[in-house]
XYZ file of N, CA and C in Angstrom:
798
model
N 55.889 216.126 89.565
C 56.918 215.792 90.536
C 56.463 214.699 91.466
N 55.184 214.773 91.882
C 54.686 213.720 92.770
C 54.691 212.381 92.074
N 54.354 212.400 90.736
C 54.378 211.130 90.013
C 55.803 210.568 89.909
N 56.726 211.462 89.625
C 58.130 211.010 89.545
C 58.584 210.508 90.897
N 58.285 211.326 91.920
C 58.683 210.909 93.266
C 58.010 209.610 93.644
N 56.759 209.455 93.261
C 56.065 208.208 93.573
C 56.644 207.046 92.825
N 57.022 207.247 91.549
C 57.644 206.145 90.778
C 58.987 205.758 91.336
N 59.745 206.761 91.752
C 61.064 206.474 92.325
C 60.957 205.738 93.607
N 60.014 206.206 94.422
C 59.851 205.554 95.730
C 59.353 204.118 95.578
N 58.478 203.898 94.570
C 57.997 202.527 94.354
C 59.100 201.607 93.885
N 59.966 202.116 93.020
C 61.110 201.312 92.558
C 62.078 201.001 93.688
N 62.313 202.018 94.522
C 63.228 201.794 95.680
C 62.674 200.767 96.621
N 61.315 200.904 96.859
C 60.715 199.903 97.769
C 60.757 198.513 97.186
N 60.592 198.381 95.869
C 60.671 197.055 95.240
C 62.085 196.504 95.275
N 63.078 197.432 95.074
C 64.496 196.987 95.154
C 64.857 196.530 96.561
N 64.297 197.265 97.562
C 64.590 196.916 98.957
C 63.993 195.572 99.283
N 62.798 195.266 98.797
C 62.159 193.988 99.059
C 62.841 192.857 98.305
N 63.372 193.183 97.125
C 64.083 192.133 96.340
C 65.441 191.790 96.900
N 66.040 192.781 97.594
C 67.392 192.585 98.115
C 67.473 191.435 99.086
N 66.547 191.287 100.042
C 66.644 190.139 100.952
C 66.519 188.807 100.249
N 65.731 188.758 99.185
C 65.561 187.483 98.459
C 66.894 187.081 97.838
N 67.581 188.058 97.225
C 68.874 187.745 96.642
C 69.869 187.340 97.721
N 69.830 187.977 98.851
C 70.741 187.640 99.958
C 70.499 186.236 100.470
N 69.191 185.865 100.554
C 68.859 184.501 101.017
C 69.353 183.444 100.047
N 69.172 183.706 98.751
C 69.679 182.737 97.763
C 71.199 182.630 97.820
N 71.876 183.716 98.051
C 73.347 183.680 98.147
C 73.800 182.876 99.332
N 73.105 183.059 100.483
C 73.461 182.268 101.665
C 73.247 180.800 101.448
N 72.162 180.442 100.761
C 71.907 179.031 100.488
C 72.966 178.446 99.590
N 73.425 179.215 98.611
C 74.498 178.757 97.744
C 75.783 178.559 98.523
N 76.106 179.495 99.402
C 77.330 179.384 100.198
C 77.263 178.182 101.127
N 76.061 177.960 101.745
C 75.921 176.809 102.619
C 76.049 175.502 101.835
N 75.490 175.471 100.627
C 75.608 174.262 99.792
C 77.054 174.011 99.405
N 77.761 175.099 99.025
C 79.157 174.934 98.693
C 79.979 174.460 99.890
N 79.649 175.022 101.081
C 80.368 174.617 102.278
C 80.138 173.134 102.581
N 78.838 172.724 102.428
C 78.539 171.302 102.644
C 79.280 170.406 101.665
N 79.302 170.843 100.411
C 80.027 170.056 99.397
C 81.530 169.993 99.704
N 82.079 171.121 100.162
C 83.496 171.168 100.487
C 83.815 170.272 101.644
N 82.904 170.306 102.697
C 83.133 169.467 103.859
C 83.027 167.985 103.509
N 82.007 167.681 102.688
C 81.848 166.246 102.312
C 83.029 165.791 101.459
N 83.499 166.661 100.577
C 84.659 166.296 99.759
C 85.900 166.111 100.613
N 86.064 167.021 101.584
C 87.229 166.898 102.492
C 87.164 165.640 103.342
N 85.970 165.357 103.881
C 85.794 164.164 104.702
C 85.978 162.884 103.877
N 85.409 162.894 102.622
C 85.587 161.750 101.754
C 87.042 161.533 101.371
N 87.749 162.631 101.136
C 89.168 162.501 100.808
C 89.967 161.950 101.971
N 89.658 162.440 103.187
C 90.370 161.915 104.349
C 90.053 160.439 104.577
N 88.781 160.041 104.381
C 88.391 158.630 104.543
C 89.107 157.768 103.510
N 89.178 158.266 102.273
C 89.853 157.507 101.216
C 91.364 157.364 101.538
N 91.961 158.441 102.045
C 93.376 158.368 102.378
C 93.633 157.393 103.539
N 92.721 157.412 104.526
C 92.887 156.485 105.624
C 92.721 155.047 105.190
N 91.746 154.785 104.295
C 91.546 153.441 103.792
C 92.757 152.964 102.975
N 93.285 153.835 102.135
C 94.460 153.489 101.351
C 95.657 153.211 102.242
N 95.809 154.034 103.300
C 96.928 153.844 104.210
C 96.808 152.516 104.954
N 95.547 152.185 105.357
C 95.366 150.902 106.056
C 95.658 149.707 105.138
N 95.239 149.827 103.857
C 95.498 148.750 102.910
C 96.999 148.586 102.694
N 97.690 149.704 102.520
C 99.139 149.637 102.305
C 99.853 149.026 103.520
N 99.423 149.449 104.732
C 100.052 148.940 105.938
C 99.784 147.428 106.097
N 98.553 146.993 105.774
C 98.253 145.547 105.888
C 99.050 144.742 104.870
N 99.183 145.271 103.627
C 99.986 144.578 102.608
C 101.446 144.525 103.052
N 101.949 145.603 103.601
C 103.324 145.626 104.057
C 103.531 144.631 105.199
N 102.561 144.569 106.150
C 102.682 143.621 107.255
C 102.635 142.180 106.764
N 101.751 141.904 105.808
C 101.668 140.565 105.246
C 102.943 140.170 104.512
N 103.493 141.101 103.741
C 104.752 140.829 103.045
C 105.898 140.581 104.033
N 105.918 141.393 105.092
C 106.979 141.208 106.074
C 106.862 139.857 106.776
N 105.607 139.432 107.089
C 105.417 138.139 107.742
C 105.819 136.983 106.830
N 105.482 137.102 105.523
C 105.873 136.057 104.581
C 107.399 135.992 104.429
N 108.027 137.164 104.363
C 109.486 137.200 104.283
C 110.122 136.582 105.511
N 109.540 136.877 106.683
C 110.049 136.278 107.908
C 109.870 134.764 107.909
N 108.727 134.308 107.376
C 108.494 132.867 107.294
C 109.479 132.189 106.374
N 109.764 132.794 105.203
C 110.754 132.229 104.286
C 112.136 132.210 104.912
N 112.462 133.257 105.667
C 113.762 133.294 106.311
C 113.879 132.203 107.366
N 112.807 131.992 108.126
C 112.820 130.922 109.133
C 112.897 129.544 108.484
N 112.152 129.379 107.373
C 112.186 128.091 106.680
C 113.592 127.813 106.144
N 114.229 128.824 105.596
C 115.606 128.642 105.097
C 116.550 128.343 106.253
N 116.309 128.993 107.380
C 117.155 128.735 108.546
C 116.977 127.294 109.049
N 115.697 126.814 109.010
C 115.439 125.433 109.427
C 116.082 124.437 108.477
N 116.030 124.722 107.152
C 116.696 123.857 106.198
C 118.203 123.861 106.407
N 118.709 125.038 106.721
C 120.142 125.184 106.910
C 120.633 124.393 108.123
N 119.731 124.126 109.074
C 120.092 123.346 110.250
C 120.452 121.913 109.852
N 119.757 121.358 108.840
C 119.967 119.979 108.432
C 121.129 119.822 107.457
N 121.693 120.930 107.008
C 122.756 120.835 106.011
C 123.988 120.065 106.494
N 124.436 120.226 107.716
C 125.608 119.450 108.161
C 125.386 117.942 108.144
N 124.139 117.476 108.270
C 123.864 116.044 108.295
C 123.887 115.421 106.903
N 123.926 116.274 105.866
C 124.053 115.787 104.501
C 125.443 116.060 103.912
N 126.247 116.755 104.665
C 127.619 117.064 104.238
C 128.544 115.997 104.841
N 128.736 114.908 104.112
C 129.497 113.783 104.629
C 130.384 113.223 103.533
N 131.530 112.698 103.900
C 132.455 112.133 102.941
C 131.972 110.736 102.483
N 132.358 110.400 101.248
C 131.945 109.096 100.701
C 132.547 107.939 101.470
N 133.772 108.111 101.938
C 134.406 107.012 102.697
C 133.730 106.790 104.040
N 133.203 107.882 104.624
C 132.459 107.724 105.890
C 131.141 106.973 105.655
N 130.497 107.271 104.532
C 129.265 106.577 104.216
C 129.546 105.080 104.001
N 130.643 104.762 103.325
C 131.011 103.376 103.067
C 131.288 102.633 104.400
N 131.969 103.281 105.302
C 132.253 102.664 106.601
C 130.962 102.384 107.363
N 130.030 103.322 107.310
C 128.768 103.137 108.038
C 127.896 102.068 107.385
N 128.014 101.918 106.065
C 127.303 100.827 105.395
C 127.822 99.481 105.870
N 129.139 99.356 105.993
C 129.710 98.087 106.435
C 129.338 97.829 107.915
N 129.387 98.891 108.735
C 129.059 98.736 110.144
C 127.577 98.399 110.367
N 126.738 98.730 109.384
C 125.307 98.416 109.537
C 125.020 96.925 109.437
N 126.018 96.147 109.008
C 125.862 94.690 108.925
C 126.631 93.955 109.983
N 127.313 94.709 110.856
C 128.123 94.080 111.913
C 127.570 94.537 113.255
N 126.953 93.675 114.035
C 126.417 94.064 115.338
C 127.494 94.611 116.260
N 127.158 95.679 116.984
C 128.107 96.290 117.905
C 128.132 95.509 119.210
N 129.360 95.235 119.717
C 129.492 94.565 120.991
C 129.366 95.538 122.168
N 129.688 96.794 121.900
C 129.566 97.801 122.920
C 129.269 99.147 122.264
N 128.830 100.089 123.061
C 128.447 101.371 122.501
C 129.662 102.068 121.914
N 129.499 102.553 120.696
C 130.570 103.293 120.005
C 130.428 104.781 120.319
N 131.332 105.279 121.168
C 131.240 106.670 121.572
C 131.667 107.640 120.465
N 132.415 107.146 119.470
C 132.896 107.985 118.391
C 131.971 107.951 117.188
N 130.842 107.213 117.300
C 129.963 107.065 116.151
C 129.199 108.385 115.918
N 129.226 108.827 114.677
C 128.498 110.041 114.281
C 127.386 109.642 113.330
N 126.411 110.546 113.181
C 125.226 110.221 112.409
C 125.053 111.206 111.260
N 124.482 110.737 110.200
C 124.160 111.588 109.060
C 122.840 111.116 108.450
N 122.303 111.907 107.546
C 121.062 111.573 106.858
C 121.256 111.387 105.349
N 122.468 111.624 104.905
C 122.750 111.466 103.464
C 122.705 110.003 103.058
N 123.394 109.158 103.807
C 123.390 107.720 103.500
C 122.017 107.096 103.565
N 121.248 107.333 104.638
C 119.895 106.782 104.672
C 119.011 107.232 103.549
N 119.120 108.524 103.157
C 118.299 109.030 102.053
C 118.640 108.314 100.738
N 119.922 108.120 100.473
C 120.351 107.403 99.255
C 119.915 105.948 99.295
N 119.924 105.357 100.480
C 119.483 103.963 100.596
C 117.998 103.841 100.346
N 117.233 104.829 100.750
C 115.796 104.799 100.487
C 115.531 104.808 98.985
N 116.212 105.676 98.253
C 116.031 105.735 96.790
C 116.548 104.457 96.127
N 117.626 103.925 96.651
C 118.151 102.648 96.100
C 117.154 101.519 96.314
N 116.576 101.450 97.487
C 115.604 100.381 97.759
C 114.353 100.556 96.902
N 113.953 101.774 96.635
C 112.814 102.023 95.726
C 113.138 101.482 94.331
N 114.356 101.727 93.862
C 114.764 101.201 92.541
C 114.800 99.685 92.520
N 115.259 99.072 93.611
C 115.302 97.615 93.679
C 113.899 97.032 93.672
N 112.982 97.626 94.424
C 111.597 97.134 94.406
C 110.966 97.275 93.015
N 111.247 98.387 92.353
C 110.721 98.567 91.012
C 111.299 97.541 90.047
N 112.586 97.245 90.166
C 113.215 96.211 89.317
C 112.619 94.855 89.597
N 112.420 94.539 90.850
C 111.857 93.239 91.233
C 110.468 93.050 90.651
N 109.624 94.072 90.740
C 108.265 93.928 90.261
C 108.206 93.903 88.714
N 109.086 94.622 88.080
C 109.095 94.567 86.603
C 109.603 93.228 86.095
N 110.608 92.683 86.777
C 111.103 91.346 86.373
C 110.057 90.274 86.676
N 109.198 90.522 87.663
C 108.143 89.560 87.972
C 106.924 89.739 87.050
N 107.020 90.638 86.072
C 105.947 90.884 85.096
C 104.651 91.344 85.755
N 104.798 92.180 86.768
C 103.619 92.739 87.426
C 103.122 93.902 86.583
N 101.883 93.836 86.141
C 101.299 94.891 85.307
C 100.864 96.019 86.203
N 101.388 97.203 85.911
C 101.112 98.372 86.730
C 100.793 99.541 85.817
N 100.156 100.535 86.381
C 99.882 101.764 85.651
C 101.127 102.614 85.594
N 101.265 103.357 84.538
C 102.462 104.171 84.330
C 102.582 105.226 85.416
N 103.736 105.284 86.050
C 103.990 106.304 87.036
C 103.501 105.984 88.430
N 102.747 104.915 88.604
C 102.217 104.604 89.931
C 103.139 103.688 90.740
N 103.988 102.907 90.076
C 104.853 101.965 90.770
C 105.905 102.670 91.599
N 106.606 103.601 91.006
C 107.673 104.295 91.731
C 107.106 105.162 92.842
N 105.942 105.763 92.617
C 105.331 106.585 93.659
C 104.889 105.764 94.854
N 104.312 104.581 94.577
C 103.891 103.712 95.679
C 105.076 103.183 96.457
N 106.121 102.785 95.735
C 107.310 102.266 96.408
C 107.997 103.361 97.241
N 108.075 104.556 96.694
C 108.704 105.639 97.436
C 107.899 105.992 98.686
N 106.568 106.019 98.529
C 105.745 106.295 99.705
C 105.875 105.232 100.765
N 105.966 103.949 100.329
C 106.075 102.872 101.296
C 107.397 102.905 102.051
N 108.497 103.101 101.320
C 109.821 103.067 101.983
C 110.039 104.302 102.840
N 109.656 105.468 102.344
C 109.821 106.669 103.159
C 108.932 106.612 104.408
N 107.733 106.058 104.250
C 106.866 105.938 105.409
C 107.447 105.009 106.439
N 108.036 103.902 105.996
C 108.645 102.988 106.959
C 109.851 103.656 107.634
N 110.694 104.290 106.856
C 111.890 104.888 107.451
C 111.512 105.928 108.513
N 110.640 106.846 108.175
C 110.261 107.882 109.111
C 109.404 107.340 110.257
N 108.434 106.477 109.908
C 107.565 105.925 110.936
C 108.266 104.990 111.886
N 109.098 104.101 111.370
C 109.832 103.191 112.227
C 110.863 103.945 113.088
N 111.471 104.954 112.529
C 112.417 105.764 113.338
C 111.700 106.433 114.486
N 110.535 106.995 114.219
C 109.754 107.601 115.306
C 109.306 106.577 116.316
N 108.915 105.393 115.861
C 108.503 104.336 116.783
C 109.647 103.864 117.651
N 110.801 103.659 117.044
C 111.982 103.210 117.796
C 112.440 104.280 118.795
N 112.331 105.532 118.398
C 112.665 106.613 119.307
C 111.705 106.647 120.483
N 110.414 106.411 120.231
C 109.440 106.366 121.313
C 109.699 105.210 122.262
N 110.065 104.030 121.708
C 110.418 102.870 122.553
C 111.606 103.211 123.448
N 112.623 103.835 122.860
C 113.789 104.207 123.658
C 113.428 105.252 124.712
N 112.531 106.144 124.387
C 112.125 107.174 125.346
C 111.387 106.557 126.535
N 110.461 105.664 126.272
C 109.677 105.064 127.361
C 110.504 104.093 128.186
N 111.560 103.547 127.620
C 112.428 102.640 128.363
C 113.644 103.365 128.946
N 113.627 104.704 128.875
C 114.700 105.535 129.437
C 116.060 105.184 128.824
N 116.076 105.008 127.503
C 117.315 104.764 126.787
C 117.730 106.064 126.105
N 118.950 106.516 126.346
C 119.380 107.794 125.735
C 119.617 107.619 124.242
N 118.608 107.881 123.457
C 118.699 107.746 122.020
C 118.023 108.964 121.372
N 118.758 109.735 120.597
C 118.205 110.920 119.953
C 117.428 110.509 118.708
N 116.570 111.404 118.258
C 115.797 111.147 117.043
C 116.716 111.058 115.831
N 117.758 111.876 115.797
C 118.718 111.822 114.688
C 119.402 110.454 114.666
N 119.780 109.949 115.840
C 120.430 108.640 115.895
C 119.473 107.535 115.418
N 118.191 107.647 115.778
C 117.227 106.641 115.316
C 117.010 106.712 113.821
N 116.948 107.924 113.259
C 116.800 108.077 111.831
C 117.997 107.536 111.070
N 119.195 107.858 111.548
C 120.391 107.408 110.867
C 120.577 105.897 110.969
N 120.369 105.350 112.145
C 120.545 103.885 112.334
C 119.510 103.104 111.548
N 118.266 103.544 111.584
C 117.216 102.837 110.830
C 117.456 102.956 109.324
N 117.908 104.121 108.882
C 118.169 104.315 107.471
C 119.304 103.446 106.964
N 120.399 103.368 107.714
C 121.519 102.528 107.292
C 121.184 101.051 107.394
N 120.222 100.686 108.217
C 119.797 99.293 108.302
C 119.088 98.829 107.056
N 118.682 99.784 106.186
C 118.059 99.416 104.911
C 119.063 98.848 103.915
N 120.338 98.940 104.224
C 121.354 98.389 103.335
C 121.191 96.879 103.208
N 120.877 96.206 104.295
C 120.613 94.760 104.245
C 119.396 94.441 103.390
N 118.374 95.309 103.445
C 117.203 95.162 102.574
C 117.597 95.187 101.091
N 118.421 96.176 100.747
C 118.812 96.358 99.341
C 119.520 95.130 98.806
N 120.459 94.588 99.586
C 121.216 93.410 99.109
C 120.300 92.196 98.995
N 119.476 91.969 99.981
C 118.594 90.788 100.000
C 117.590 90.827 98.851
N 116.927 91.965 98.674
C 115.894 92.067 97.628
C 116.528 92.111 96.226
N 117.730 92.622 96.124
C 118.400 92.608 94.820
C 118.744 91.187 94.414
N 119.222 90.390 95.344
C 119.496 88.979 95.062
C 118.195 88.243 94.695
N 117.119 88.604 95.381
C 115.838 87.978 95.042
C 115.386 88.368 93.624
N 115.604 89.628 93.227
C 115.190 90.080 91.888
C 116.026 89.423 90.797
N 117.307 89.224 91.055
C 118.204 88.698 90.020
C 118.219 87.161 89.950
N 118.105 86.519 91.087
C 118.264 85.048 91.116
C 117.027 84.306 91.582
N 115.980 85.025 91.958
C 114.747 84.387 92.366
C 114.778 83.954 93.832
N 113.621 83.418 94.278
C 113.493 83.022 95.694
C 113.986 81.583 95.895
N 115.244 81.420 95.694
C 115.824 80.092 95.885
C 116.699 80.037 97.117
N 117.627 79.097 97.087
C 118.511 78.901 98.236
C 119.353 80.153 98.481
N 119.812 80.802 97.414
C 120.662 81.964 97.567
C 119.914 83.116 98.250
N 118.629 83.209 97.969
C 117.839 84.242 98.613
C 117.743 84.027 100.124
N 117.515 82.790 100.528
C 117.373 82.523 101.962
C 118.702 82.709 102.711
N 119.784 82.428 102.021
C 121.081 82.727 102.616
C 121.266 84.229 102.820
N 120.911 84.989 101.777
C 121.019 86.457 101.877
C 120.037 87.008 102.913
N 118.851 86.374 103.003
C 117.870 86.818 103.973
C 118.392 86.696 105.393
N 119.011 85.570 105.716
C 119.538 85.388 107.050
C 120.832 86.151 107.282
N 121.662 86.192 106.234
C 122.980 86.806 106.392
C 122.893 88.316 106.435
N 122.250 88.917 105.424
C 122.220 90.386 105.354
C 120.992 90.966 106.050
N 119.812 90.363 105.820
C 118.619 90.857 106.500
C 118.682 90.654 108.010
N 119.127 89.468 108.417
C 119.219 89.184 109.850
C 120.288 89.999 110.530
N 121.425 90.161 109.871
C 122.522 90.932 110.483
C 122.179 92.402 110.578
N 121.479 92.972 109.589
C 121.081 94.381 109.677
C 120.082 94.596 110.798
N 119.147 93.650 110.987
C 118.197 93.754 112.087
C 118.903 93.618 113.443
N 119.846 92.687 113.528
C 120.582 92.498 114.789
C 121.444 93.711 115.096
N 122.059 94.303 114.063
C 122.882 95.486 114.285
C 122.030 96.653 114.770
N 120.882 96.835 114.156
C 119.990 97.921 114.600
C 119.546 97.708 116.031
N 119.221 96.483 116.407
C 118.832 96.216 117.795
C 119.952 96.408 118.770
N 121.194 96.059 118.326
C 122.329 96.215 119.229
C 122.618 97.678 119.562
N 122.279 98.581 118.651
C 122.487 100.011 118.925
C 121.640 100.450 120.121
N 120.435 99.949 120.233
C 119.574 100.289 121.351
C 119.992 99.556 122.622
N 120.458 98.303 122.469
C 120.883 97.566 123.641
C 122.119 98.189 124.262
N 123.074 98.581 123.449
C 124.301 99.181 123.971
C 124.083 100.557 124.549
N 123.057 101.241 124.080
C 122.786 102.591 124.613
C 122.080 102.562 125.965
N 121.546 101.409 126.335
C 120.798 101.312 127.588
C 121.715 100.932 128.754
N 121.468 101.548 129.892
C 122.204 101.222 131.104
C 121.609 100.043 131.855
N 120.368 99.712 131.519
C 119.657 98.587 132.139
C 119.607 97.439 131.120
N 120.283 96.332 131.368
C 120.301 95.223 130.385
C 118.913 94.693 130.046
N 118.029 94.652 131.051
C 116.690 94.144 130.776
C 115.915 95.055 129.826
N 115.940 96.349 130.085
C 115.285 97.295 129.196
C 115.954 97.307 127.809
N 117.264 97.202 127.810
C 117.961 97.172 126.542
C 117.619 95.948 125.703
N 117.431 94.812 126.383
C 117.049 93.611 125.673
C 115.644 93.709 125.096
N 114.728 94.319 125.847
C 113.374 94.518 125.332
C 113.378 95.426 124.110
N 114.114 96.537 124.204
C 114.189 97.474 123.094
C 114.851 96.828 121.875
N 115.958 96.099 122.082
C 116.656 95.486 120.984
C 115.807 94.420 120.285
N 115.092 93.618 121.100
C 114.241 92.581 120.498
C 113.091 93.176 119.711
N 112.469 94.233 120.230
C 111.359 94.862 119.535
C 111.824 95.507 118.240
N 112.909 96.214 118.297
C 113.428 96.909 117.108
C 113.844 95.913 116.028
N 114.597 94.894 116.415
C 115.084 93.903 115.459
C 113.933 93.129 114.828
N 112.932 92.757 115.652
C 111.788 92.007 115.112
C 111.002 92.846 114.133
N 110.762 94.112 114.467
C 110.009 94.989 113.577
C 110.752 95.185 112.253
N 112.061 95.364 112.338
C 112.841 95.579 111.127
C 112.856 94.347 110.234
N 113.007 93.184 110.822
C 113.059 91.950 110.054
C 111.687 91.616 109.450
N 110.607 91.874 110.171
C 109.263 91.601 109.682
C 108.901 92.483 108.491
N 109.396 93.688 108.484
C 109.117 94.551 107.326
C 109.859 94.055 106.083
N 111.023 93.466 106.265
C 111.718 92.852 105.119
C 110.926 91.705 104.567
N 110.370 90.884 105.465
C 109.517 89.753 104.995
C 108.269 90.281 104.285
N 107.718 91.369 104.771
C 106.566 91.973 104.095
C 106.912 92.407 102.673
N 108.069 93.063 102.527
C 108.448 93.526 101.193
C 108.649 92.356 100.224
N 109.114 91.241 100.736
C 109.373 90.111 99.831
C 108.119 89.310 99.542
N 107.301 89.048 100.539
C 106.182 88.118 100.367
C 104.845 88.814 100.078
N 104.632 89.992 100.606
C 103.280 90.577 100.552
C 103.207 91.907 99.818
N 104.336 92.581 99.591
C 104.246 93.918 98.986
C 103.670 93.872 97.578
N 104.162 92.938 96.741
C 103.680 92.872 95.363
C 102.184 92.526 95.319
N 101.777 91.572 96.134
C 100.363 91.193 96.136
C 99.485 92.355 96.656
N 99.959 93.033 97.663
C 99.194 94.155 98.229
C 99.089 95.260 97.200
N 100.197 95.554 96.495
C 100.163 96.618 95.497
C 99.232 96.271 94.347
N 99.265 95.023 93.910
C 98.392 94.597 92.810
C 96.941 94.725 93.217
N 96.593 94.335 94.459
C 95.204 94.445 94.908
C 94.766 95.888 94.983
N 95.630 96.772 95.442
C 95.270 98.185 95.507
C 95.127 98.783 94.104
N 96.021 98.345 93.181
C 95.941 98.859 91.799
C 94.652 98.388 91.145
N 94.174 97.202 91.442
C 92.936 96.712 90.871
C 91.733 97.498 91.399
N 91.807 97.916 92.623
C 90.699 98.713 93.195
C 90.630 100.076 92.546
N 91.756 100.604 92.134
C 91.761 101.925 91.453
C 91.133 101.816 90.069
């Protein structure tokens, strides 16, 4: 009995000593699982927050781009009335661009359709003139150079004339300067077309003084009539008319040579 009792007691004591070891291992497993659960939960929350921030940034960027497109369309829509013009009105303004105004026309309205068409027409005339003059050019470079030259003059000269009117206290809007300068290119088209078809003879010089000179004088008269001070108006009219006429001389005498020199450098 003592042996049995001793064996039982020894087994009980060994079971009691083993029990804490098993309990300690169980606690370590539970703590490890808890740590894994917490890390997984935190990682999931971090991932969700990152995804939400990415979605919100993409949405904000898309909304800003949409707003920009809407504003750009609205800005384009502002210019639409200036291109919505009747053909007979354009014809009348073409004729008026060659007749100097004696006094300010209060009923005169402005558009950008006629000037834009005149720019493209003048580009075609320059291209015809250079091809008839047998100027050797690279394919596709002639029309691009002519378009850049004429558009630069139209926009640049309009801005310059507007600045002159501003500094001389002449009430002239930028739209009026753009429209008046653009319609003044009509005299350019006639003069250079005669030059391309008939050469630089007597007929050209007649057209130069008749159409080129009258278009420059008409453009200058618009600024003179808009001024309340005759002295300032005369300064503005002389500056505008001289600049406009000098650019016509440049197109006739120096444009082809300048273009050829630039093409050779390329």
